[in-house]
Amino acid sequence: MPTSAEAAETAPRLAPAAPISPSIRASTLAGMLVAIATMLSTIVFSEPAIADGLMVIVIGVLPVLHVLKFGKAAFVNYSAWIALFALGFAGTMLSTNFQTAFVHQLVTLFLATGAFVIAGYVAKDPEPRAKLVLICYVAACLIATAAAFAGYFRLLPSTYDLFTNYDRARGTFKDPNVYGAAVAPAIVSVVWVMLRGRPTQALMAAAVALPLVIGLLISFSRGAWLSTIFSVFILIGIVLFRSRRSSDFNRFGKVTIIGIVGLMSALAVATQIDQVRDLLGQRANLDQSYDEGPNGRFGGQQKARALIVEHPFGIGTHTFRDTYHHEEPHNVYLTQFLNAGWLGGLIYIMTVVATLYLGFRTALQRTRLQGPAVIAFASFAGLAFEGFVIDSDHWRHFFLMAGLIWGLADATPAASDPRRRSDDLEA
């Protein structure tokens, strides 16, 4: 009879359990943090916003998890934002209120850093991560739109004042104009799926697009209306330019007809409500009383241009609204010149132009990333265009789209696959 020692030697040995890869846990945790931060990015009643707390965690944790890869596009553009912050901080010495001006510049640096981290996160594994960010952002806009509906149409008691402003839907934002602009990238995303996805995906995207378009409509933001149309036209132009099959043009024709019919139906239903019809007629008029005169929007922009010529180093953040006019210039490019001087204004223009160039170049390349690249570029172009009529320097969605473009531009060479046609890409 064998001894216990002999039995132990002859007994079959169990293979040691395979260790769980720490990279899987790290990527999963990083994905959860990015998804939650993106889902909450449209809840911006004030600064700092709820999503800012999560973005602080994303900025601090993702580098520790080793899930980032930074390339030239991200480094160059983030360096430009650091230089802009330094010039803006120097300009705060001229501000009438140093504390608020300094906080404003810190928020700018924080948002640019968040875009930089998102770029590194996407560049490391671009295809699934870019899709994750875009899907979560569309879901976030649906949440904001649900709040807009609940308040504007009084679906829930006591929510009208919370989710509207001046009889305009603002959802979970502090301003209807920001809500309208935030919905635009989500609309661009679903339009891409309608044009490039499978029939079932296209139908689902159309169902998602309907409430988003109605939400954009009841925001009564003329700038958001125009920028959304501009972005959608850019997306459609790229799709048609890159299409080679007759089925693509047939799909485009069908989507166009469905879109026009859906939009006209939504307008017909909305205008049955007196409040919507009256405000829609008022907002559709380009001659608004608050735009005209020396104290209007255009008068303020004229004052801002004169001050920029006279002050090459700027006048400091918020000095314009505190001293020279009752509000900011409603032009983010003029605002940057006022905050950071001639050099700072030029740097801001350069980084916007560079991001547009990177986005356009990436969107035209036949890679697996063309879909997210087209969405990010078209969305960012619309937001940059809207910056001529509003101060967009602290829009979270502006920086999110910029980060996506930087990350996709850095990842595109590695994602090239000459065996796949861009016409065959799924949404």
GROMACS .gro file of N, CA and C in nm, residues 31 62 87 135 189 301 356 424:
model
   24
   31GLY      N    1  -1.245   5.164  -1.989
   31GLY     CA    2  -1.364   5.180  -2.071
   31GLY      C    3  -1.486   5.220  -1.990
   62LEU      N    4  -0.633   5.687  -1.604
   62LEU     CA    5  -0.598   5.622  -1.730
   62LEU      C    6  -0.448   5.614  -1.756
   87LEU      N    7  -0.073   8.217  -2.188
   87LEU     CA    8  -0.101   8.355  -2.229
   87LEU      C    9  -0.229   8.406  -2.165
  135ILE      N   10  -2.112   5.616  -2.917
  135ILE     CA   11  -2.238   5.555  -2.872
  135ILE      C   12  -2.281   5.614  -2.739
  189SER      N   13  -2.400   6.160  -3.591
  189SER     CA   14  -2.368   6.018  -3.572
  189SER      C   15  -2.478   5.928  -3.626
  301GLN      N   16  -1.964   9.300  -3.072
  301GLN     CA   17  -1.853   9.248  -3.152
  301GLN      C   18  -1.772   9.361  -3.213
  356LEU      N   19  -0.914   7.077  -3.776
  356LEU     CA   20  -0.997   7.060  -3.896
  356LEU      C   21  -0.919   6.989  -4.007
  424ASP      N   22  -1.740   4.949  -4.803
  424ASP     CA   23  -1.796   4.831  -4.739
  424ASP      C   24  -1.799   4.843  -4.588
   0.00000   0.00000   0.00000
